[in-house]
XYZ file of C-alpha atoms in Angstrom:
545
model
C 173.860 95.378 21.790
C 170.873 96.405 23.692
C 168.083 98.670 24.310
C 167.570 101.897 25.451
C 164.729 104.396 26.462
C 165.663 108.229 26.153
C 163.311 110.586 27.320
C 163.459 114.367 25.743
C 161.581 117.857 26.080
C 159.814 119.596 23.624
C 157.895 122.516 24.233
C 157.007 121.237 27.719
C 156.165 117.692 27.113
C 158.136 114.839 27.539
C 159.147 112.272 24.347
C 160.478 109.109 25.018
C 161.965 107.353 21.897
C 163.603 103.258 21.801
C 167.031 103.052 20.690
C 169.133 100.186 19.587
C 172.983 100.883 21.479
C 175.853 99.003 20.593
C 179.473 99.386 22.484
C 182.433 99.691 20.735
C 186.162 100.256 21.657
C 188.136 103.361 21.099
C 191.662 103.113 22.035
C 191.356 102.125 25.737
C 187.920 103.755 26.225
C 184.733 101.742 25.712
C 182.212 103.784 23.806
C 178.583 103.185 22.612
C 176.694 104.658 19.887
C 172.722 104.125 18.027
C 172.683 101.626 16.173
C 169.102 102.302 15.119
C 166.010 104.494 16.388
C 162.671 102.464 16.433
C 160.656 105.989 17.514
C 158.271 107.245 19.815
C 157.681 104.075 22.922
C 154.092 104.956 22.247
C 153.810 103.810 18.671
C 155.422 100.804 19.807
C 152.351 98.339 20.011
C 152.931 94.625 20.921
C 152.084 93.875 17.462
C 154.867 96.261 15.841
C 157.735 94.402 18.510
C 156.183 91.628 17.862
C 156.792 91.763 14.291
C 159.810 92.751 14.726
C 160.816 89.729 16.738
C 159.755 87.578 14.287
C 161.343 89.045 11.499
C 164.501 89.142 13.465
C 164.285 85.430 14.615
C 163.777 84.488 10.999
C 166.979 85.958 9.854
C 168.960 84.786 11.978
C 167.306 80.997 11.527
C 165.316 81.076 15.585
C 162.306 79.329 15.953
C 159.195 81.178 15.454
C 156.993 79.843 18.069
C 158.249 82.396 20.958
C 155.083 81.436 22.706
C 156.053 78.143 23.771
C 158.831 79.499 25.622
C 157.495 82.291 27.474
C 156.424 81.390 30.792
C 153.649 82.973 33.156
C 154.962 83.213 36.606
C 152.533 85.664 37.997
C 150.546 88.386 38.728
C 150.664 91.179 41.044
C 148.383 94.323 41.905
C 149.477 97.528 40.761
C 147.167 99.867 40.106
C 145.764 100.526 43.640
C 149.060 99.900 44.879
C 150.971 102.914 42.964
C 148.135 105.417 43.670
C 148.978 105.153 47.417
C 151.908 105.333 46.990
C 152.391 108.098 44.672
C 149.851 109.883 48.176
C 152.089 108.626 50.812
C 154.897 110.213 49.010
C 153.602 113.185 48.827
C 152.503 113.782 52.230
C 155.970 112.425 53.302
C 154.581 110.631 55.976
C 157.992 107.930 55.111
C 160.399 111.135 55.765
C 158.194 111.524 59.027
C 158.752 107.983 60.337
C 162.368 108.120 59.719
C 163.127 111.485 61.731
C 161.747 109.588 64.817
C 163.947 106.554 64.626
C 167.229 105.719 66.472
C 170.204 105.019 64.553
C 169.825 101.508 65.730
C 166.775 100.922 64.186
C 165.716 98.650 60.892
C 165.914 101.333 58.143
C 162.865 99.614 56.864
C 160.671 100.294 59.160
C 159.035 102.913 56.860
C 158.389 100.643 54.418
C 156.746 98.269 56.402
C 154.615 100.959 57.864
C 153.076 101.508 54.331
C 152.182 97.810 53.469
C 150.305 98.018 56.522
C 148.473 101.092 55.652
C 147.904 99.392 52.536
C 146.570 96.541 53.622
C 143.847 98.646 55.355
C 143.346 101.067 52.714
C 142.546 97.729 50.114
C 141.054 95.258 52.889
C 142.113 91.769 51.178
C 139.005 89.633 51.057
C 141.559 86.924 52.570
C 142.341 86.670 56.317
C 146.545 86.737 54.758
C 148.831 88.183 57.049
C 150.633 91.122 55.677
C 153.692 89.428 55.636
C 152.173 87.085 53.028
C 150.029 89.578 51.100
C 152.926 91.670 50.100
C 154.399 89.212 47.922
C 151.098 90.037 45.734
C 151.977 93.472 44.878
C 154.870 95.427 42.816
C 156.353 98.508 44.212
C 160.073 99.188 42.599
C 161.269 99.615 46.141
C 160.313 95.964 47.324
C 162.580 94.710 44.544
C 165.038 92.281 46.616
C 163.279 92.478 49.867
C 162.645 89.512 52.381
C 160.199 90.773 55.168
C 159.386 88.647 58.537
C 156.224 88.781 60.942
C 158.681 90.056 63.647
C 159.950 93.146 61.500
C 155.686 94.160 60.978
C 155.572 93.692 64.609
C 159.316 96.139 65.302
C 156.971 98.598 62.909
C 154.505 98.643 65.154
C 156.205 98.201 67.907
C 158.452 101.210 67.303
C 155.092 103.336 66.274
C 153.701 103.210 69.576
C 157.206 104.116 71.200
C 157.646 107.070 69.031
C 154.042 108.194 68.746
C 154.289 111.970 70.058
C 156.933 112.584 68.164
C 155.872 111.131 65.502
C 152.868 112.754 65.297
C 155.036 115.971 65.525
C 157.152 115.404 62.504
C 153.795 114.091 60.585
C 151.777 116.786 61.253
C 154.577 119.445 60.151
C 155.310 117.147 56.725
C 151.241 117.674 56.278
C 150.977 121.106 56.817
C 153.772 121.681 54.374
C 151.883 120.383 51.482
C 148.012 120.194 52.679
C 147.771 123.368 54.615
C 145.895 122.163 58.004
C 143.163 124.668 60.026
C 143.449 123.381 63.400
C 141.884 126.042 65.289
C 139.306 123.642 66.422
C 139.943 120.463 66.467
C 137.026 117.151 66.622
C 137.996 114.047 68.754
C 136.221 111.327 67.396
C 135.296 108.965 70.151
C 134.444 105.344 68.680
C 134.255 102.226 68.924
C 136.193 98.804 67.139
C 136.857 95.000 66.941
C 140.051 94.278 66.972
C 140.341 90.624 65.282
C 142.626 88.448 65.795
C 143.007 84.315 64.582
C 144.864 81.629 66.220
C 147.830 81.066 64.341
C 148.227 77.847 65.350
C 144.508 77.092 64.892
C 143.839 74.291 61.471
C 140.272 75.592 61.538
C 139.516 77.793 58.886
C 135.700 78.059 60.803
C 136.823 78.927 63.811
C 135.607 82.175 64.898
C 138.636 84.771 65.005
C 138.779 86.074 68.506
C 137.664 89.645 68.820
C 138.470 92.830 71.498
C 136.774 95.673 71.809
C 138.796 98.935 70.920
C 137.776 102.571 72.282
C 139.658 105.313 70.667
C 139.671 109.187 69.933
C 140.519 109.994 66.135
C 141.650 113.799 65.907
C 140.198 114.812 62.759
C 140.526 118.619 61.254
C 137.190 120.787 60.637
C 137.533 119.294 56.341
C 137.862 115.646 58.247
C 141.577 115.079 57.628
C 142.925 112.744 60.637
C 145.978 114.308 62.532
C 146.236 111.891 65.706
C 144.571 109.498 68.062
C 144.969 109.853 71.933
C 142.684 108.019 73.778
C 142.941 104.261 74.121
C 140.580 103.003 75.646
C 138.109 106.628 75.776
C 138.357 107.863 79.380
C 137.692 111.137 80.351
C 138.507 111.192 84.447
C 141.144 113.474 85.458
C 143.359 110.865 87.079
C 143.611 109.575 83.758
C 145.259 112.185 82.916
C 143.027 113.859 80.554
C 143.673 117.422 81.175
C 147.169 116.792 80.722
C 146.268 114.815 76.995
C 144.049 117.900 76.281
C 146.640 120.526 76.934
C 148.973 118.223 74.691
C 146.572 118.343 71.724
C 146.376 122.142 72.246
C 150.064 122.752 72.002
C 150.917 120.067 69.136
C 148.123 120.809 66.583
C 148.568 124.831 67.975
C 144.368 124.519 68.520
C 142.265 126.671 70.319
C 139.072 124.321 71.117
C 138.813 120.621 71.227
C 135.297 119.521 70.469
C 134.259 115.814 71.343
C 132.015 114.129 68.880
C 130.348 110.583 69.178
C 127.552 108.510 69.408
C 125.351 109.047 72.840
C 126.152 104.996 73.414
C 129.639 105.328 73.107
C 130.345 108.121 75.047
C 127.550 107.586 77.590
C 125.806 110.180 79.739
C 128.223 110.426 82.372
C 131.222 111.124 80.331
C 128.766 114.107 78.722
C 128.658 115.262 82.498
C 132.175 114.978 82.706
C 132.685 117.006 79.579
C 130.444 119.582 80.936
C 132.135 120.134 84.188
C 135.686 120.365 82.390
C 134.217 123.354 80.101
C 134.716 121.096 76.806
C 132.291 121.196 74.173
C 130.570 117.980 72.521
C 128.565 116.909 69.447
C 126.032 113.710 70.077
C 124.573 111.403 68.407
C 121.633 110.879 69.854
C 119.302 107.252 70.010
C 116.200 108.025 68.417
C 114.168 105.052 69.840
C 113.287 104.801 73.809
C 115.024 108.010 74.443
C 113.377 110.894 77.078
C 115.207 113.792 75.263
C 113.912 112.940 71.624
C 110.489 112.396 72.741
C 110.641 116.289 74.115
C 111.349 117.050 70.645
C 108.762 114.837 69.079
C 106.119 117.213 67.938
C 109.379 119.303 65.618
C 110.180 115.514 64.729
C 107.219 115.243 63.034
C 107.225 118.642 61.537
C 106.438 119.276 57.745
C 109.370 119.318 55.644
C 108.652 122.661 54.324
C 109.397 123.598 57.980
C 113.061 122.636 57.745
C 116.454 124.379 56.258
C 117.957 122.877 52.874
C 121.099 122.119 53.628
C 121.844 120.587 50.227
C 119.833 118.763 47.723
C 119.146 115.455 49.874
C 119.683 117.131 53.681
C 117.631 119.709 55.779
C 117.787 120.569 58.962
C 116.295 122.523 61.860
C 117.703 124.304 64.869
C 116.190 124.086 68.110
C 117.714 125.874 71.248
C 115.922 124.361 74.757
C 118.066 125.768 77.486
C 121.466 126.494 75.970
C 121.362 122.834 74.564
C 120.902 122.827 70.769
C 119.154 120.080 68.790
C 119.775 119.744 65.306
C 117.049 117.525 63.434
C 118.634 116.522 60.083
C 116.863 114.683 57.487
C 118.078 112.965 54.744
C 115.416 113.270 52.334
C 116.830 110.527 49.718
C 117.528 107.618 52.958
C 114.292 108.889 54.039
C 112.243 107.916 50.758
C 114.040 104.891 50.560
C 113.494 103.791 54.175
C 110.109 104.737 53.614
C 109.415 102.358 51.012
C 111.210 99.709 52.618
C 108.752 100.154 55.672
C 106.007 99.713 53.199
C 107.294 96.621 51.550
C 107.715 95.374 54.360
C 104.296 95.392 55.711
C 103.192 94.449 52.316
C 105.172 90.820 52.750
C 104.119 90.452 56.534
C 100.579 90.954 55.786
C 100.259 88.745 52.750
C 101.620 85.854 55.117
C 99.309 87.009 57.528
C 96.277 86.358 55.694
C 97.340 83.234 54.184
C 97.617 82.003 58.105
C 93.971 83.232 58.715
C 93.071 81.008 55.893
C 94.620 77.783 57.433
C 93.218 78.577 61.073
C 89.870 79.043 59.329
C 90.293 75.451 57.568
C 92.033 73.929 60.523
C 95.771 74.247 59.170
C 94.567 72.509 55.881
C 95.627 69.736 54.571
C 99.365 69.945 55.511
C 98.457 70.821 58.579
C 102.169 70.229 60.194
C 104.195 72.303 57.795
C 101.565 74.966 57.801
C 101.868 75.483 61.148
C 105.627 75.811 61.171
C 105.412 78.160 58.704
C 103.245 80.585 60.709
C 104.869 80.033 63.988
C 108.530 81.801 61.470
C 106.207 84.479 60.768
C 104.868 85.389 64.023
C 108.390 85.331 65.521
C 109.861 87.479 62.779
C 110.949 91.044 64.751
C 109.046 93.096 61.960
C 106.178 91.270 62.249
C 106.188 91.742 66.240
C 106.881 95.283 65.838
C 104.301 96.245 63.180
C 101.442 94.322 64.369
C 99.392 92.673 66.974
C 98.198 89.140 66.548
C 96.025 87.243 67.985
C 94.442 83.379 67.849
C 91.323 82.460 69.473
C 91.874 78.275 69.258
C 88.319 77.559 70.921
C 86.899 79.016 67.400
C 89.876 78.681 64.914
C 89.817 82.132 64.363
C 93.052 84.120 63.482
C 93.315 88.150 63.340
C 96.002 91.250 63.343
C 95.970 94.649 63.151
C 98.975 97.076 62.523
C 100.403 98.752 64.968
C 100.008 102.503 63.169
C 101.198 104.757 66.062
C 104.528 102.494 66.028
C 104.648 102.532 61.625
C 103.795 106.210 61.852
C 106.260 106.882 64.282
C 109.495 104.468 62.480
C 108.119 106.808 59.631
C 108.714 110.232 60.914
C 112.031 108.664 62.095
C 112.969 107.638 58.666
C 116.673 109.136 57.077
C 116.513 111.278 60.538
C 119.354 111.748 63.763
C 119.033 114.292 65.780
C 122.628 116.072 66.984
C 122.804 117.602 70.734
C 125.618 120.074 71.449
C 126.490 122.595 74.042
C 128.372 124.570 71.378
C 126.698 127.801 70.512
C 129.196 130.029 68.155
C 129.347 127.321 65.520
C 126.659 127.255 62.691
C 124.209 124.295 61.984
C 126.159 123.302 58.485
C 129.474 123.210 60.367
C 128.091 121.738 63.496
C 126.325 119.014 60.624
C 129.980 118.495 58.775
C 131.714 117.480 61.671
C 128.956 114.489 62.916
C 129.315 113.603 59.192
C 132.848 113.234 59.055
C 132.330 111.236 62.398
C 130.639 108.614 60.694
C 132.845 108.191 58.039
C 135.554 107.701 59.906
C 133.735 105.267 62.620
C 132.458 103.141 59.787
C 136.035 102.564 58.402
C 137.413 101.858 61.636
C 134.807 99.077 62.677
C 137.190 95.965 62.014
C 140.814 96.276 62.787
C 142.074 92.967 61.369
C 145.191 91.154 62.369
C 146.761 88.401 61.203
C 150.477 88.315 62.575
C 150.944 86.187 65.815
C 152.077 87.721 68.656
C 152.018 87.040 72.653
C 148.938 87.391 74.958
C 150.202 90.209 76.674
C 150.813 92.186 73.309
C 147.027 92.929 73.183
C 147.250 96.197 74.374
C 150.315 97.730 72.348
C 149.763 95.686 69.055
C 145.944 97.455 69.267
C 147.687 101.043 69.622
C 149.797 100.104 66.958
C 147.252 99.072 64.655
C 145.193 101.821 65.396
C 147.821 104.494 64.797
C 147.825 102.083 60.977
C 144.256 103.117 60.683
C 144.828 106.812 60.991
C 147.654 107.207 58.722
C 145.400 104.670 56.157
C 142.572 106.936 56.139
C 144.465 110.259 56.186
C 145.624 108.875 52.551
C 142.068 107.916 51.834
C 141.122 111.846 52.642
C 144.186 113.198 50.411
C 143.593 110.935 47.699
C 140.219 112.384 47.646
C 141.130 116.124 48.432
C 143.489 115.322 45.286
C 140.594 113.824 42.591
C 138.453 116.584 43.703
C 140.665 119.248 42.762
C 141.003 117.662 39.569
C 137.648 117.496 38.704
C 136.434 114.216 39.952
C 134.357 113.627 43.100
C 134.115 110.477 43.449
C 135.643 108.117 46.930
C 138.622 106.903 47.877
C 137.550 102.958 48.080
C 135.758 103.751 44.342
C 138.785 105.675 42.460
C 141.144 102.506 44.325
C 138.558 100.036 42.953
C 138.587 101.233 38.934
C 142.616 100.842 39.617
C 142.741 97.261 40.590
C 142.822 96.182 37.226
C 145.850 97.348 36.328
C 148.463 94.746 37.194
C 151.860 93.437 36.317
C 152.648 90.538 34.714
C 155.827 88.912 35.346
C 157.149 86.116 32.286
C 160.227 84.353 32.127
C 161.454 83.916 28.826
C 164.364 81.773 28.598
C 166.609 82.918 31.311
C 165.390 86.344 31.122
C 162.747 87.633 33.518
C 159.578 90.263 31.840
C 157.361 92.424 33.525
C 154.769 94.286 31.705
C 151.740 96.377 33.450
C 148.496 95.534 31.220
C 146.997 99.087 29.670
C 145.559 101.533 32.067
C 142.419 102.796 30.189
C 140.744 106.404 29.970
C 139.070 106.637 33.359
C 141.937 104.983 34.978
C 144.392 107.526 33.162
C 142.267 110.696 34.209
C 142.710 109.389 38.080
C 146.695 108.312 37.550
C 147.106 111.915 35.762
C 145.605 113.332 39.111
C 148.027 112.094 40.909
C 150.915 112.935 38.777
C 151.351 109.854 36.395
C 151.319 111.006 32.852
C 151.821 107.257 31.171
C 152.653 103.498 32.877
C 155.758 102.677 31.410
C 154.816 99.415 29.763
C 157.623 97.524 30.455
C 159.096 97.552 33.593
C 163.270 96.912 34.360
C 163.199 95.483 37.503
C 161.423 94.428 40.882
């Protein structure tokens, strides 16, 4: 005899009820039939099957104390680990990866592809490498799989090979189910680390060596990534950029490419070189020792009432100076804060301040040694150089400082403020705004590109394409997951909805010779962002990994 789950529809919803089967012989035919019904799965409570295992081990003369024979094997994440899945599924980015592969090639390449994506998406506090960490999570489709550090590095190997096409097939399987506009298209120029460790290093302090990585994320105008072309950023025609450009234009079927970035990344020649090609950029730029903010100082320091609302917490203003736009954008809740901080901060500087002018005035006191340590901290401290001017007159043990109020009145009007330069006139403020903001998101997930797979030397340059092609395809499921939770009703991040997830987890037990997974209870706020996604209920128990 054994168990049995059927599931059954009744006026649209789905019933699943546990059955007792037994199987029987008819003639030469083996037949089964119910035995009993013990009802709906979800009035099934571990204290009703508990019950009934006791009852049933008493009748038949078992020991009672089950407990002592169950044991705890382990535990593995779930809940984080399903909801990307249940994403990359549904963008079909797995059906993607397999129309660019040979015949030849390991059939589970896809597969590895995803651990990878998420081990970026959930960023293990550990420095495992992802051949490790996977053992840590359940996916039904892991269930009897053995994966090596060569097959992640085939995966990524094989992604860099295959990359056009790739991004062909994954940019059709997109547009199929998360309708793309691509007219204009941003190319994201940033900056990363690429970090590495020495795998046959026994120090866990030694410092992981780093690279830096340029790269150009294609991101739509909502800030869905599509692509990433440049490695390292280089925008000289014997590069080949034109060629790149015209690429783009005939893959994503765009009309204008606009290049977006910080003014240090890109750097004021390549903004020449942009010019002179005809292409259209978005800066960044550096508020602090920069010629082209201080011609804009006097609308820096502008009234608020003098700027555009934007939305509750950002305003803006427009400036035009010789068909070069400057947008000023504050953020009015950074600002307050920043503000504040400013203040504190002088608050703290200047208490120590005055405690020093009260040992120079009693000649250090009477720890004269430690006193003067503790001023010489002070007086290096950056704030403390910035903010004020100090000075010692050691003839007269007299100490004095003054704040520096053209510098604090300045970091002020600076406060929750960057100022965006563009050469792009049809395109309004808010849209112009957007894309910069959709920059930054996407540059501050892409900051550390960790590694932790060995691999030769002279792999540098392909295993960092690789893993930056990883990044992409990690935060295009980041952007779904959150185009998904918003159309449901809930705006709240990626990295937040992943977060109230990663409790849910599976348990495996052995019990006797028979192996039991259960996934602990998902609870209301975790159910609202599994329903989202298309999980009505966790099964409870699970058949098989």
């Amino acid at each position: 005899m054994f168990f049995r789950k059927v599931t059954s529809k009744s006026n649209g919803k789905e019933y699943t009820y546990v059955k007792l089967i037994e199987n029987y012989r008819e003639g030469n035919k083996v037949k089964q039939r119910v035995v009993a019904n013990l009802g709906n799965i979800e009035d099934l409570t571990p204290e009703k099957v508990q019950s009934l295992i006791t009852g049933l081990n008493r009748i038949c003369g078992f020991s009672q104390d089950i407990a002592q024979e169950i044991e705890s094997k382990k535990v593995l994440e779930f809940g984080e680990v399903i909801a990307i899945n249940k994403v990359w599924d549904f963008l079909g980015v797995s059906k993607a990866i397999s129309q660019s592969m040979q015949d030849g090639d390991n059939q589970d390449i896809p597969l590895l592809v995803e651990l990878m994506v998420m081990n970026q998406i959930i960023k293990p506090r550990n420095s495992k490498a992802v051949s490790d960490w996977y053992r840590c999570l359940y996916l039904p489709h892991l269930e009897g799989k053995r994966l090596t550090v060569d097959q992640f590095n085939e995966a990524l190997d094989l992604l860099v090979s295959n990359k056009d096409m790739l991004e062909n097939h994954l940019y059709e399987a997109i547009n199929k189910v998360l309708p793309l506009n691509t007219e204009t298209v941003y190319c994201n120029l940033t900056r990363a680390y690429f970090e590495k460790t020495d795998s046959d290093s026994e120090s866990i302090l030694e410092t992981p060596d780093r690279k830096l990585v340029e790269a150009g994320i294609l991101l739509t105008r909502d800030g869905i990534p599509i692509g990433g072309h440049i490695y390292p950023v280089s925008l000289n025609e014997e590069d080949g950029f034109k060629e790149k450009m015209e690429g783009i234009k005939e893959t994503y079927r765009t009309k204008n490419i606009i290049f977006v970035g910080k003014q240090a990344i890109i750097g004021e020649e390549n903004i020449q070189l942009l010019t002179a090609y005809g292409h259209q950029y978005i800066i960044g730029l550096e508020l602090r020792f920069n010629r082209e903010v201080e011609r804009i100082q006097g609308e820096m320091r502008a009234p608020g009432e003098t700027f555009t609302h934007l939305s509750d917490n950002m305003a803006y203003k427009d400036i035009n100076i010789r068909n070069t736009r400057y947008i000023i954008c504050i953020d009015t809740q950074k600002a307050d804060a920043k503000k504040k901080w400013i203040d504190n901060r002088l608050s703290s500087i200047e208490k120590e301040l005055l405690q020093i002018k009260k040992w120079v005035s009693e000649k250090f006191g009477t720890n004269a040694r430690a006193n003067f340590y503790k001023a010489s901290g002070i007086l290096k401290n950056t704030y403390c150089k910035r903010y004020f001017d100090c000075w010692y007159d050691e003839k007269n043990f007299q100490f004095d400082y003054e704040q520096k109020s053209d510098i604090i009145e300045r970091d002020k009007s600076y406060a929750g403020k960057f100022i965006l330069k563009t050469n792009n006139m049809e395109l309004t403020s808010q849209e112009i705004i957007k894309s910069y903001l959709n920059y930054r998101k996407a540059r501050n997930e892409i900051k550390l590109i960790k590694n932790y797979e060995p691999f030769p030397e002279e792999s540098w340059e392909k295993r960092i394409k690789g893993h930056v092609f990883i990044f992409m395809l990690a935060y295009l499921v980041e952007k779904t997951l959150e185009r998904i939770l918003v159309s449901n009703g809930m705006s709240i991040s990626a990295s937040k909805a992943l977060a109230m997830l990663e409790d849910i987890k599976v348990t495996v037990n052995q019990l006797n010779n028979s192996e039991i997974k259960s996934v602990t209870p998902a609870y209301e706020p975790q159910q609202k962002i599994l329903k989202a996604l298309g999980i009505k209920q966790l099964q409870r128990m699970l058949d098989g990994y």
